[in-house]
mmCIF file of C-alpha atoms in Angstrom:
data_model
loop_
_atom_site.group_PDB
_atom_site.id
_atom_site.type_symbol
_atom_site.label_atom_id
_atom_site.label_comp_id
_atom_site.label_asym_id
_atom_site.label_seq_id
_atom_site.Cartn_x
_atom_site.Cartn_y
_atom_site.Cartn_z
ATOM 1 C CA MET A 6 -15.752 -140.184 -36.650
ATOM 2 C CA ARG A 7 -17.177 -137.989 -33.899
ATOM 3 C CA ARG A 8 -20.275 -139.324 -32.208
ATOM 4 C CA PRO A 9 -23.516 -137.296 -32.190
ATOM 5 C CA GLY A 10 -23.328 -134.654 -29.500
ATOM 6 C CA GLY A 11 -19.540 -134.849 -29.386
ATOM 7 C CA TRP A 12 -19.237 -131.155 -30.291
ATOM 8 C CA TRP A 13 -20.987 -130.367 -26.995
ATOM 9 C CA ARG A 14 -18.922 -132.747 -24.845
ATOM 10 C CA VAL A 15 -15.611 -131.356 -26.059
ATOM 11 C CA LYS A 16 -16.537 -127.892 -24.797
ATOM 12 C CA SER A 17 -15.458 -126.687 -21.380
ATOM 13 C CA THR A 18 -18.053 -125.519 -18.868
ATOM 14 C CA PRO A 19 -17.589 -121.796 -19.708
ATOM 15 C CA GLU A 20 -17.852 -122.580 -23.427
ATOM 16 C CA LYS A 21 -21.076 -124.493 -22.826
ATOM 17 C CA VAL A 22 -22.537 -121.572 -20.879
ATOM 18 C CA GLU A 23 -21.470 -119.170 -23.636
ATOM 19 C CA THR A 24 -23.080 -121.342 -26.307
ATOM 20 C CA TYR A 25 -26.291 -121.507 -24.280
ATOM 21 C CA THR A 26 -26.267 -117.715 -23.752
ATOM 22 C CA ARG A 27 -25.584 -116.985 -27.406
ATOM 23 C CA TRP A 28 -28.405 -119.208 -28.651
ATOM 24 C CA SER A 29 -30.747 -117.803 -26.008
ATOM 25 C CA PHE A 30 -30.268 -114.360 -27.569
ATOM 26 C CA HIS A 31 -30.928 -115.851 -31.017
ATOM 27 C CA PHE A 32 -34.040 -117.511 -29.658
ATOM 28 C CA PHE A 33 -35.321 -114.071 -28.646
ATOM 29 C CA GLY A 34 -35.253 -113.199 -32.349
ATOM 30 C CA VAL A 35 -37.224 -116.328 -33.209
ATOM 31 C CA ILE A 36 -39.796 -115.423 -30.564
ATOM 32 C CA GLU A 37 -40.057 -111.939 -32.063
ATOM 33 C CA ILE A 38 -40.806 -113.372 -35.501
ATOM 34 C CA LEU A 39 -43.408 -115.788 -34.147
ATOM 35 C CA ALA A 40 -45.060 -113.342 -31.746
ATOM 36 C CA LEU A 41 -45.159 -110.287 -34.018
ATOM 37 C CA GLY A 42 -44.775 -111.485 -37.596
ATOM 38 C CA VAL A 43 -46.486 -114.855 -37.897
ATOM 39 C CA THR A 44 -49.446 -113.874 -35.708
ATOM 40 C CA ALA A 45 -50.191 -110.978 -38.095
ATOM 41 C CA TYR A 46 -51.718 -113.469 -40.534
ATOM 42 C CA GLY A 47 -54.557 -114.082 -38.123
ATOM 43 C CA ARG A 48 -55.283 -110.401 -37.601
ATOM 44 C CA THR A 49 -55.213 -108.831 -41.067
ATOM 45 C CA GLY A 50 -55.103 -109.629 -44.734
ATOM 46 C CA VAL A 51 -52.440 -111.726 -46.378
ATOM 47 C CA GLY A 52 -50.750 -108.786 -48.129
ATOM 48 C CA LEU A 53 -50.366 -106.605 -45.075
ATOM 49 C CA ALA A 54 -49.486 -109.616 -42.916
ATOM 50 C CA THR A 55 -46.712 -110.628 -45.311
ATOM 51 C CA ALA A 56 -45.310 -107.093 -45.336
ATOM 52 C CA LEU A 57 -45.350 -106.927 -41.549
ATOM 53 C CA CYS A 58 -43.812 -110.399 -41.224
ATOM 54 C CA LEU A 59 -40.949 -109.472 -43.564
ATOM 55 C CA LEU A 60 -40.283 -106.278 -41.616
ATOM 56 C CA VAL A 61 -40.235 -108.139 -38.322
ATOM 57 C CA THR A 62 -37.965 -110.860 -39.765
ATOM 58 C CA ALA A 63 -35.467 -108.240 -40.966
ATOM 59 C CA HIS A 64 -35.559 -106.546 -37.576
ATOM 60 C CA ALA A 65 -35.051 -109.872 -35.751
ATOM 61 C CA ALA A 66 -32.065 -110.703 -37.990
ATOM 62 C CA VAL A 67 -30.400 -107.405 -37.109
ATOM 63 C CA CYS A 68 -31.129 -108.036 -33.421
ATOM 64 C CA MET A 69 -29.423 -111.438 -33.655
ATOM 65 C CA LEU A 70 -26.391 -109.880 -35.313
ATOM 66 C CA VAL A 71 -26.085 -107.135 -32.705
ATOM 67 C CA SER A 72 -26.478 -109.564 -29.790
ATOM 68 C CA ALA A 73 -23.758 -111.855 -31.202
ATOM 69 C CA ARG A 74 -21.333 -108.966 -31.782
ATOM 70 C CA ALA A 75 -22.109 -107.496 -28.365
ATOM 71 C CA LEU A 76 -21.401 -110.846 -26.717
ATOM 72 C CA ASP A 77 -18.040 -111.056 -28.502
ATOM 73 C CA TRP A 78 -17.303 -107.475 -27.414
ATOM 74 C CA THR A 79 -18.090 -108.354 -23.814
ATOM 75 C CA ARG A 80 -15.595 -111.228 -23.979
ATOM 76 C CA GLY A 81 -12.961 -108.938 -25.529
ATOM 77 C CA ARG A 82 -12.902 -110.610 -28.945
ATOM 78 C CA ARG A 83 -14.295 -107.739 -31.032
ATOM 79 C CA PRO A 84 -14.506 -103.952 -30.823
ATOM 80 C CA GLN A 85 -17.714 -102.403 -29.587
ATOM 81 C CA PRO A 86 -20.408 -102.897 -32.285
ATOM 82 C CA VAL A 87 -21.290 -99.206 -32.540
ATOM 83 C CA ARG A 88 -22.241 -99.314 -36.235
ATOM 84 C CA GLN A 89 -24.379 -102.386 -35.802
ATOM 85 C CA MET A 90 -26.228 -100.814 -32.874
ATOM 86 C CA TRP A 91 -26.952 -97.639 -34.842
ATOM 87 C CA ALA A 92 -28.115 -99.831 -37.721
ATOM 88 C CA LEU A 93 -30.529 -101.525 -35.313
ATOM 89 C CA VAL A 94 -31.813 -98.103 -34.207
ATOM 90 C CA VAL A 95 -32.418 -97.123 -37.837
ATOM 91 C CA VAL A 96 -34.105 -100.427 -38.684
ATOM 92 C CA SER A 97 -36.303 -100.148 -35.583
ATOM 93 C CA ALA A 98 -37.324 -96.610 -36.558
ATOM 94 C CA VAL A 99 -38.099 -97.691 -40.130
ATOM 95 C CA VAL A 100 -40.166 -100.693 -39.025
ATOM 96 C CA SER A 101 -42.039 -98.642 -36.421
ATOM 97 C CA THR A 102 -42.728 -95.818 -38.890
ATOM 98 C CA THR A 103 -43.917 -98.311 -41.490
ATOM 99 C CA ALA A 104 -46.219 -99.848 -38.915
ATOM 100 C CA VAL A 105 -47.615 -96.362 -38.203
ATOM 101 C CA VAL A 106 -48.200 -95.764 -41.930
ATOM 102 C CA ILE A 107 -49.951 -99.107 -42.276
ATOM 103 C CA ALA A 108 -52.069 -98.306 -39.246
ATOM 104 C CA GLU A 109 -53.087 -94.928 -40.747
ATOM 105 C CA ARG A 110 -53.722 -95.969 -44.330
ATOM 106 C CA GLY A 111 -54.635 -99.600 -43.939
ATOM 107 C CA PRO A 112 -58.140 -100.948 -43.578
ATOM 108 C CA SER A 113 -59.954 -99.736 -40.507
ATOM 109 C CA GLY A 114 -59.966 -101.980 -37.477
ATOM 110 C CA GLU A 115 -56.391 -103.167 -37.926
ATOM 111 C CA VAL A 116 -54.641 -100.344 -36.061
ATOM 112 C CA GLU A 117 -54.833 -101.909 -32.629
ATOM 113 C CA THR A 118 -54.012 -105.412 -33.854
ATOM 114 C CA ALA A 119 -51.209 -106.322 -36.260
ATOM 115 C CA ALA A 120 -49.583 -102.921 -36.873
ATOM 116 C CA GLY A 121 -49.890 -101.901 -33.238
ATOM 117 C CA SER A 122 -48.209 -105.096 -32.044
ATOM 118 C CA VAL A 123 -45.343 -104.673 -34.493
ATOM 119 C CA TYR A 124 -44.996 -101.015 -33.573
ATOM 120 C CA GLY A 125 -44.507 -101.603 -29.867
ATOM 121 C CA GLY A 126 -42.843 -105.009 -30.075
ATOM 122 C CA VAL A 127 -39.865 -104.072 -32.240
ATOM 123 C CA LEU A 128 -39.052 -101.133 -29.954
ATOM 124 C CA CYS A 129 -39.092 -103.384 -26.885
ATOM 125 C CA TYR A 130 -36.825 -105.977 -28.483
ATOM 126 C CA ALA A 131 -34.431 -103.333 -29.813
ATOM 127 C CA ALA A 132 -34.142 -101.683 -26.411
ATOM 128 C CA GLY A 133 -33.301 -105.003 -24.764
ATOM 129 C CA VAL A 134 -30.684 -105.923 -27.369
ATOM 130 C CA ILE A 135 -28.852 -102.590 -27.587
ATOM 131 C CA THR A 136 -28.215 -102.577 -23.834
ATOM 132 C CA LEU A 137 -25.901 -105.554 -24.444
ATOM 133 C CA GLY A 138 -23.507 -103.264 -26.294
ATOM 134 C CA VAL A 139 -23.137 -100.562 -23.632
ATOM 135 C CA ARG A 140 -21.661 -100.524 -20.137
ATOM 136 C CA GLY A 141 -22.959 -98.817 -17.045
ATOM 137 C CA TRP A 142 -26.455 -98.867 -15.637
ATOM 138 C CA ARG A 143 -27.030 -95.185 -16.435
ATOM 139 C CA ARG A 144 -26.379 -95.679 -20.127
ATOM 140 C CA ARG A 145 -28.584 -98.736 -20.208
ATOM 141 C CA VAL A 146 -31.421 -96.910 -18.487
ATOM 142 C CA ALA A 147 -30.948 -94.057 -20.941
ATOM 143 C CA VAL A 148 -31.231 -96.467 -23.909
ATOM 144 C CA VAL A 149 -34.464 -98.000 -22.628
ATOM 145 C CA GLY A 150 -35.839 -94.558 -21.767
ATOM 146 C CA ALA A 151 -35.008 -93.207 -25.227
ATOM 147 C CA PHE A 152 -36.921 -96.032 -26.900
ATOM 148 C CA ALA A 153 -39.877 -95.456 -24.572
ATOM 149 C CA VAL A 154 -39.937 -91.721 -25.381
ATOM 150 C CA GLY A 155 -39.631 -92.486 -29.080
ATOM 151 C CA ALA A 156 -42.552 -94.901 -28.840
ATOM 152 C CA GLY A 157 -44.686 -92.152 -27.329
ATOM 153 C CA LEU A 158 -43.675 -89.519 -29.889
ATOM 154 C CA LEU A 159 -44.391 -91.749 -32.880
ATOM 155 C CA THR A 160 -48.020 -92.098 -31.780
ATOM 156 C CA PHE A 161 -48.849 -88.449 -32.479
ATOM 157 C CA PRO A 162 -49.455 -89.035 -36.233
ATOM 158 C CA LEU A 163 -52.081 -91.568 -35.185
ATOM 159 C CA GLU A 164 -53.839 -88.862 -33.191
ATOM 160 C CA MET A 165 -53.967 -91.163 -30.178
ATOM 161 C CA PRO A 166 -55.064 -89.676 -26.839
ATOM 162 C CA LEU A 167 -52.260 -88.424 -24.589
ATOM 163 C CA LEU A 168 -53.047 -91.020 -21.946
ATOM 164 C CA ALA A 169 -52.811 -93.831 -24.494
ATOM 165 C CA SER A 170 -49.409 -92.517 -25.671
ATOM 166 C CA VAL A 171 -48.136 -92.392 -22.102
ATOM 167 C CA VAL A 172 -49.383 -95.926 -21.455
ATOM 168 C CA LEU A 173 -47.698 -97.185 -24.621
ATOM 169 C CA ALA A 174 -44.425 -95.494 -23.648
ATOM 170 C CA GLY A 175 -44.699 -97.048 -20.199
ATOM 171 C CA LEU A 176 -45.240 -100.496 -21.688
ATOM 172 C CA VAL A 177 -42.133 -100.101 -23.862
ATOM 173 C CA MET A 178 -40.185 -98.921 -20.807
ATOM 174 C CA VAL A 179 -41.285 -101.879 -18.668
ATOM 175 C CA THR A 180 -41.033 -104.572 -21.346
ATOM 176 C CA GLY A 181 -37.799 -103.244 -22.805
ATOM 177 C CA GLY A 182 -36.359 -102.877 -19.317
ATOM 178 C CA PHE A 183 -37.279 -106.474 -18.499
ATOM 179 C CA LEU A 184 -35.609 -107.768 -21.666
ATOM 180 C CA ALA A 185 -32.570 -105.585 -20.966
ATOM 181 C CA ALA A 186 -32.300 -106.849 -17.377
ATOM 182 C CA THR A 187 -32.594 -110.450 -18.567
ATOM 183 C CA SER A 188 -29.878 -109.956 -21.181
ATOM 184 C CA ILE A 189 -27.535 -108.153 -18.776
ATOM 185 C CA PHE A 190 -27.978 -110.865 -16.150
ATOM 186 C CA SER A 191 -27.105 -113.502 -18.761
ATOM 187 C CA LEU A 192 -23.892 -111.631 -19.581
ATOM 188 C CA TRP A 193 -23.057 -111.270 -15.901
ATOM 189 C CA LEU A 194 -23.569 -114.992 -15.361
ATOM 190 C CA LEU A 195 -21.352 -115.826 -18.346
ATOM 191 C CA ASN A 196 -18.566 -113.541 -17.107
ATOM 192 C CA ALA A 197 -18.867 -115.048 -13.637
ATOM 193 C CA VAL A 198 -18.452 -118.568 -15.039
ATOM 194 C CA TYR A 199 -15.340 -117.520 -16.966
ATOM 195 C CA ALA A 200 -13.969 -115.809 -13.842
ATOM 196 C CA LEU A 201 -14.510 -118.963 -11.783
ATOM 197 C CA ASP A 202 -12.779 -121.033 -14.452
ATOM 198 C CA ASP A 203 -9.818 -118.651 -14.434
ATOM 199 C CA ALA A 204 -9.708 -118.867 -10.639
ATOM 200 C CA LYS A 205 -9.691 -122.647 -10.909
ATOM 201 C CA GLU A 206 -6.708 -122.556 -13.271
ATOM 202 C CA THR A 207 -4.969 -120.053 -11.005
ATOM 203 C CA ARG A 208 -5.509 -122.328 -8.021
ATOM 204 C CA VAL A 209 -3.873 -125.225 -9.858
ATOM 205 C CA ARG A 210 -0.902 -123.048 -10.869
ATOM 206 C CA LEU A 211 -0.532 -121.786 -7.296
ATOM 207 C CA ALA A 212 -0.503 -125.354 -6.010
ATOM 208 C CA VAL A 213 2.306 -126.204 -8.442
ATOM 209 C CA ALA A 214 4.195 -123.042 -7.490
ATOM 210 C CA GLU A 215 3.798 -123.834 -3.785
ATOM 211 C CA GLU A 216 5.197 -127.313 -4.337
ATOM 212 C CA ARG A 217 8.171 -125.851 -6.202
ATOM 213 C CA LEU A 218 8.780 -123.428 -3.352
ATOM 214 C CA ARG A 219 8.652 -126.283 -0.872
ATOM 215 C CA PHE A 220 11.141 -128.263 -2.909
ATOM 216 C CA GLY A 221 13.430 -125.235 -3.227
ATOM 217 C CA ARG A 222 13.138 -124.590 0.516
ATOM 218 C CA ASP A 223 14.088 -128.189 1.304
ATOM 219 C CA LEU A 224 17.095 -128.012 -1.010
ATOM 220 C CA HIS A 225 18.177 -124.738 0.564
ATOM 221 C CA ASP A 226 17.916 -126.186 4.045
ATOM 222 C CA VAL A 227 19.932 -129.252 3.027
ATOM 223 C CA MET A 228 22.564 -127.629 0.831
ATOM 224 C CA GLY A 229 22.887 -124.146 2.313
ATOM 225 C CA ARG A 230 24.769 -125.118 5.457
ATOM 226 C CA ASN A 231 26.833 -127.839 3.781
ATOM 227 C CA LEU A 232 27.956 -125.576 0.939
ATOM 228 C CA ALA A 233 28.938 -122.890 3.430
ATOM 229 C CA VAL A 234 31.065 -125.427 5.349
ATOM 230 C CA ILE A 235 32.600 -126.729 2.115
ATOM 231 C CA ALA A 236 33.524 -123.198 1.033
ATOM 232 C CA LEU A 237 35.056 -122.396 4.425
ATOM 233 C CA LYS A 238 37.072 -125.608 4.666
ATOM 234 C CA SER A 239 38.231 -125.296 1.053
ATOM 235 C CA GLU A 240 39.534 -121.788 1.759
ATOM 236 C CA LEU A 241 41.253 -123.087 4.893
ATOM 237 C CA ALA A 242 42.824 -125.929 2.920
ATOM 238 C CA VAL A 243 44.162 -123.445 0.344
ATOM 239 C CA GLN A 244 45.777 -121.317 3.024
ATOM 240 C CA LEU A 245 47.306 -124.365 4.743
ATOM 241 C CA SER A 246 48.565 -125.693 1.410
ATOM 242 C CA ARG A 247 50.296 -122.404 0.606
ATOM 243 C CA ARG A 248 52.079 -122.598 3.941
ATOM 244 C CA GLY A 249 53.090 -126.211 3.344
ATOM 245 C CA ARG A 250 51.093 -127.503 6.295
ATOM 246 C CA PRO A 251 50.055 -131.198 6.196
ATOM 247 C CA GLU A 252 46.666 -130.349 7.768
ATOM 248 C CA ALA A 253 45.521 -129.222 4.310
ATOM 249 C CA VAL A 254 45.037 -132.855 3.302
ATOM 250 C CA GLU A 255 42.819 -133.496 6.314
ATOM 251 C CA GLN A 256 40.692 -130.472 5.473
ATOM 252 C CA MET A 257 40.205 -131.652 1.869
ATOM 253 C CA ILE A 258 39.265 -135.123 3.127
ATOM 254 C CA GLU A 259 36.645 -133.439 5.310
ATOM 255 C CA VAL A 260 35.414 -131.441 2.286
ATOM 256 C CA GLN A 261 35.089 -134.685 0.318
ATOM 257 C CA ARG A 262 33.118 -136.284 3.159
ATOM 258 C CA ILE A 263 30.726 -133.331 3.425
ATOM 259 C CA ALA A 264 30.222 -133.298 -0.368
ATOM 260 C CA GLN A 265 29.355 -136.989 -0.383
ATOM 261 C CA GLU A 266 27.002 -136.468 2.558
ATOM 262 C CA SER A 267 25.339 -133.574 0.706
ATOM 263 C CA GLN A 268 24.891 -135.740 -2.382
ATOM 264 C CA ARG A 269 23.168 -138.388 -0.273
ATOM 265 C CA GLU A 270 20.898 -135.814 1.380
ATOM 266 C CA VAL A 271 19.914 -134.347 -2.006
ATOM 267 C CA ARG A 272 18.984 -137.820 -3.236
ATOM 268 C CA ASP A 273 16.819 -138.267 -0.145
ATOM 269 C CA VAL A 274 15.059 -134.960 -0.801
ATOM 270 C CA VAL A 275 14.432 -135.823 -4.445
ATOM 271 C CA ARG A 276 13.254 -139.298 -3.520
ATOM 272 C CA GLY A 277 10.821 -137.852 -1.009
ATOM 273 C CA TYR A 278 9.598 -135.373 -3.606
ATOM 274 C CA ARG A 279 9.013 -138.081 -6.191
ATOM 275 C CA GLU A 280 7.331 -140.520 -3.837
ATOM 276 C CA ALA A 281 3.630 -140.068 -3.184
ATOM 277 C CA ALA A 282 2.097 -141.325 0.072
ATOM 278 C CA LEU A 283 -1.398 -142.655 -0.493
ATOM 279 C CA GLU A 284 -2.906 -141.172 2.676
ATOM 280 C CA VAL A 285 -1.391 -137.756 1.955
ATOM 281 C CA GLU A 286 -2.580 -137.813 -1.653
ATOM 282 C CA LEU A 287 -6.104 -138.813 -0.617
ATOM 283 C CA ALA A 288 -6.281 -135.925 1.844
ATOM 284 C CA GLY A 289 -4.863 -133.517 -0.733
ATOM 285 C CA ALA A 290 -7.307 -134.700 -3.397
ATOM 286 C CA ARG A 291 -10.231 -134.250 -1.035
ATOM 287 C CA GLY A 292 -9.190 -130.676 -0.242
ATOM 288 C CA VAL A 293 -8.476 -129.642 -3.838
ATOM 289 C CA LEU A 294 -11.707 -131.141 -5.182
ATOM 290 C CA SER A 295 -13.760 -129.492 -2.445
ATOM 291 C CA ALA A 296 -12.134 -126.142 -3.229
ATOM 292 C CA ALA A 297 -13.104 -126.627 -6.867
ATOM 293 C CA GLY A 298 -16.742 -127.233 -5.900
ATOM 294 C CA ILE A 299 -16.598 -130.980 -6.614
ATOM 295 C CA VAL A 300 -18.121 -133.409 -4.120
ATOM 296 C CA SER A 301 -15.544 -136.041 -3.141
ATOM 297 C CA GLU A 302 -16.094 -139.320 -1.299
ATOM 298 C CA VAL A 303 -13.135 -141.317 0.013
ATOM 299 C CA THR A 304 -13.714 -144.727 1.576
ATOM 300 C CA GLY A 305 -11.388 -147.509 2.703
ATOM 301 C CA GLU A 306 -8.299 -147.932 4.878
ATOM 302 C CA THR A 307 -4.688 -147.359 3.813
ATOM 303 C CA ALA A 308 -2.957 -148.374 7.034
ATOM 304 C CA GLY A 309 -0.723 -151.434 6.858
ATOM 305 C CA LEU A 310 0.078 -151.105 3.165
ATOM 306 C CA PRO A 311 3.745 -151.341 2.139
ATOM 307 C CA ALA A 312 5.482 -148.055 1.326
ATOM 308 C CA GLU A 313 6.079 -148.957 -2.326
ATOM 309 C CA VAL A 314 2.390 -149.864 -2.784
ATOM 310 C CA GLN A 315 1.257 -146.608 -1.192
ATOM 311 C CA SER A 316 3.638 -144.652 -3.421
ATOM 312 C CA ALA A 317 2.357 -146.288 -6.615
ATOM 313 C CA LEU A 318 -1.295 -145.863 -5.685
ATOM 314 C CA GLY A 319 -0.649 -142.312 -4.472
ATOM 315 C CA TRP A 320 0.510 -141.414 -7.975
ATOM 316 C CA VAL A 321 -2.701 -142.832 -9.395
ATOM 317 C CA VAL A 322 -4.747 -140.579 -7.101
ATOM 318 C CA ARG A 323 -2.564 -137.560 -7.910
ATOM 319 C CA GLU A 324 -2.746 -137.985 -11.681
ATOM 320 C CA ALA A 325 -6.485 -138.744 -11.738
ATOM 321 C CA THR A 326 -7.296 -135.735 -9.547
ATOM 322 C CA THR A 327 -5.139 -133.425 -11.650
ATOM 323 C CA ASN A 328 -6.894 -134.455 -14.850
ATOM 324 C CA VAL A 329 -10.358 -134.072 -13.335
ATOM 325 C CA LEU A 330 -9.461 -130.502 -12.345
ATOM 326 C CA ARG A 331 -7.839 -129.548 -15.637
ATOM 327 C CA HIS A 332 -10.075 -131.179 -18.207
ATOM 328 C CA GLY A 333 -13.237 -132.469 -16.593
ATOM 329 C CA ASP A 334 -16.692 -131.219 -15.861
ATOM 330 C CA ALA A 335 -17.291 -133.546 -12.946
ATOM 331 C CA LYS A 336 -19.672 -132.813 -10.109
ATOM 332 C CA LYS A 337 -18.728 -135.831 -7.993
ATOM 333 C CA VAL A 338 -15.600 -137.942 -7.562
ATOM 334 C CA ALA A 339 -15.533 -141.180 -5.576
ATOM 335 C CA VAL A 340 -12.267 -142.803 -4.433
ATOM 336 C CA THR A 341 -12.420 -146.286 -2.938
ATOM 337 C CA VAL A 342 -9.605 -148.370 -1.427
ATOM 338 C CA ARG A 343 -10.426 -151.986 -0.588
ATOM 339 C CA MET A 344 -8.717 -155.321 -0.001
ATOM 340 C CA SER A 345 -9.742 -158.255 -2.159
ATOM 341 C CA GLU A 346 -8.092 -161.700 -2.071
ATOM 342 C CA GLY A 347 -4.608 -160.517 -1.233
ATOM 343 C CA ARG A 348 -4.821 -157.474 -3.491
ATOM 344 C CA VAL A 349 -5.446 -153.816 -2.839
ATOM 345 C CA VAL A 350 -7.858 -152.224 -5.314
ATOM 346 C CA LEU A 351 -8.026 -148.462 -5.816
ATOM 347 C CA THR A 352 -10.991 -147.090 -7.782
ATOM 348 C CA VAL A 353 -11.344 -143.462 -8.898
ATOM 349 C CA GLU A 354 -14.717 -142.706 -10.493
ATOM 350 C CA ASN A 355 -16.043 -139.360 -11.687
ATOM 351 C CA ASP A 356 -19.108 -138.179 -13.540
ATOM 352 C CA GLY A 357 -19.461 -135.486 -16.171
ATOM 353 C CA VAL A 358 -17.166 -137.090 -18.762
ATOM 354 C CA ALA A 359 -17.755 -139.473 -21.621
ATOM 355 C CA GLU A 360 -14.270 -139.842 -23.062
ATOM 356 C CA THR A 361 -10.627 -139.702 -21.967
ATOM 357 C CA THR A 362 -8.213 -136.816 -21.905
ATOM 358 C CA GLU A 363 -5.411 -136.242 -24.326
ATOM 359 C CA ASP A 364 -3.111 -138.303 -22.082
ATOM 360 C CA GLY A 365 -5.627 -141.098 -21.636
ATOM 361 C CA LEU A 366 -6.748 -140.150 -18.135
ATOM 362 C CA PRO A 367 -10.283 -139.332 -17.066
ATOM 363 C CA GLY A 368 -11.522 -135.816 -17.142
ATOM 364 C CA GLY A 369 -11.913 -134.627 -20.702
ATOM 365 C CA PRO A 370 -12.323 -135.376 -24.373
ATOM 366 C CA GLY A 371 -9.828 -137.420 -26.293
ATOM 367 C CA GLY A 372 -9.114 -137.505 -29.955
ATOM 368 C CA PRO A 373 -11.459 -139.069 -32.488
ATOM 369 C CA GLY A 374 -11.684 -142.799 -32.241
ATOM 370 C CA ARG A 375 -10.031 -142.985 -28.836
ATOM 371 C CA SER A 376 -11.514 -144.909 -25.989
ATOM 372 C CA GLY A 377 -10.855 -145.138 -22.293
ATOM 373 C CA GLY A 378 -7.819 -147.094 -21.273
ATOM 374 C CA THR A 379 -5.972 -146.975 -24.574
ATOM 375 C CA GLY A 380 -2.743 -145.146 -25.182
ATOM 376 C CA GLY A 381 -1.767 -141.895 -23.614
ATOM 377 C CA SER A 382 1.415 -140.910 -21.797
ATOM 378 C CA GLY A 383 -0.488 -140.476 -18.526
ATOM 379 C CA LEU A 384 -1.733 -144.065 -18.435
ATOM 380 C CA SER A 385 1.625 -145.346 -19.672
ATOM 381 C CA GLY A 386 3.429 -143.575 -16.848
ATOM 382 C CA LEU A 387 1.051 -144.963 -14.246
ATOM 383 C CA ARG A 388 1.328 -148.454 -15.681
ATOM 384 C CA GLU A 389 5.115 -148.239 -15.432
ATOM 385 C CA ARG A 390 4.894 -147.257 -11.773
ATOM 386 C CA LEU A 391 2.385 -150.008 -11.039
ATOM 387 C CA SER A 392 4.377 -152.602 -12.931
ATOM 388 C CA ALA A 393 7.212 -152.071 -10.448
ATOM 389 C CA VAL A 394 4.919 -153.576 -7.784
ATOM 390 C CA ASP A 395 3.272 -156.080 -10.184
ATOM 391 C CA GLY A 396 0.136 -153.941 -10.378
ATOM 392 C CA THR A 397 -2.340 -153.409 -13.210
ATOM 393 C CA LEU A 398 -4.398 -150.450 -14.389
ATOM 394 C CA GLU A 399 -7.723 -150.268 -16.221
ATOM 395 C CA ALA A 400 -9.499 -147.098 -17.325
ATOM 396 C CA GLY A 401 -12.553 -146.353 -19.388
ATOM 397 C CA PRO A 402 -16.176 -145.201 -19.416
ATOM 398 C CA VAL A 403 -18.582 -147.424 -17.487
ATOM 399 C CA GLY A 404 -21.810 -145.588 -18.206
ATOM 400 C CA ARG A 405 -23.265 -142.421 -19.614
ATOM 401 C CA GLY A 406 -20.966 -139.638 -18.501
ATOM 402 C CA VAL A 407 -19.109 -141.830 -15.958
ATOM 403 C CA PHE A 408 -15.400 -142.667 -16.113
ATOM 404 C CA ARG A 409 -13.697 -145.216 -13.866
ATOM 405 C CA LEU A 410 -10.010 -145.845 -13.269
ATOM 406 C CA THR A 411 -9.097 -149.029 -11.387
ATOM 407 C CA ALA A 412 -5.613 -149.927 -10.101
ATOM 408 C CA GLU A 413 -4.891 -153.341 -8.544
ATOM 409 C CA VAL A 414 -1.689 -154.236 -6.702
ATOM 410 C CA PRO A 415 -0.945 -157.656 -5.150
ATOM 411 C CA LEU A 416 0.151 -157.646 -1.521
ATOM 412 C CA PRO A 417 2.790 -159.844 0.086
ATOM 413 C CA ALA A 418 1.336 -162.391 2.475
ATOM 414 C CA ALA A 419 2.545 -160.585 5.598
ATOM 415 C CA ALA A 420 1.398 -157.182 4.367
ATOM 416 C CA ALA A 421 -1.971 -158.591 3.294
ATOM 417 C CA GLY A 422 -2.537 -160.074 6.738
ATOM 418 C CA ALA A 423 -1.564 -156.841 8.469
ATOM 419 C CA ALA A 424 -3.808 -154.775 6.203
ATOM 420 C CA LEU A 425 -6.766 -157.080 6.732
ATOM 421 C CA GLY A 426 -6.160 -156.960 10.481
ATOM 422 C CA VAL A 427 -6.241 -153.160 10.424
ATOM 423 C CA ALA A 428 -9.347 -153.131 8.249
ATOM 424 C CA SER A 429 -11.174 -155.504 10.577
#
């Protein structure tokens, strides 16, 4: 069973920003109802106040619908909500005209209060919302300007002075423009967050591609020359064999020797690719996390540790860093290496998470009912590597939004003394 608030934690950072933006637009509708509809009860009679409140509520509902569809259109999930925007224009005109009628025929003294507030308010909100569904600053300025001009023209049946009409149009222009600018900035911020997230994913893919290129380059350097020699000597052996020369056997023996040497060199390349040096992985993790905007702190000494211990712990750093980048929402990652009673202890701690990833590593949400340190191919793989050096691994949340992964590996007596000597 998902814990309260789990629906929020499972979202990525861009999804959280989108949810916040979407509900901010909906909250504008709630403010419209409270500011224009509910306050009418304190300014006029119950009948007229109820009518005005219902009109404002209907207008706010349409505004919420248009803002949601416009947000989906901005993210490329829906076509442009042209019909919904025209519907909002029609509803705004109807509500404004009704407010004018109420102001003309209603009891005296209520023109400048309830009906007047509804009249100008709905036009301001509509102008701010419709700009979400258009692109280009000229079109957005034209939308706000059209609502301002319409606000001024609709005042003529009220026989308002020209100066008052101009002031009202100016208020709609300024207020509607402010709401439009606020909405557009929210969309820009949301798109920027998604762009940064895409860049983060691209950076991870480029790192993988660069490593593949390095591996391919190493294989080419090792095998290219040897294969060329093997091909040349094989061709020479064929020619000598056709002529019945005994040197053909010597050439094939040389081909066999070069092939065996190439096989050994390939194994060395693959072994070097699979092994992870702790110092190199710590430096790489620091650089990658900094590039991703995550503060990283690395403390402790790695000198004097046996090669097999460094390789096992290097894999822990590599896997933990990868999962923080792919699944987490961490702002800070702390890596600590310390010696304790003949054991080396590596701790990787990050904030911004409350559960484990799909593979059991820190950095993201796991399935329902899962807890840190249980199951997962990632943890199983690390435990297998650590078991080769008699090491252990523990992982799990240690506080609100904090995940800690701890790997302990015993050191041989000589290595422990050398490591402590370096540390001191």
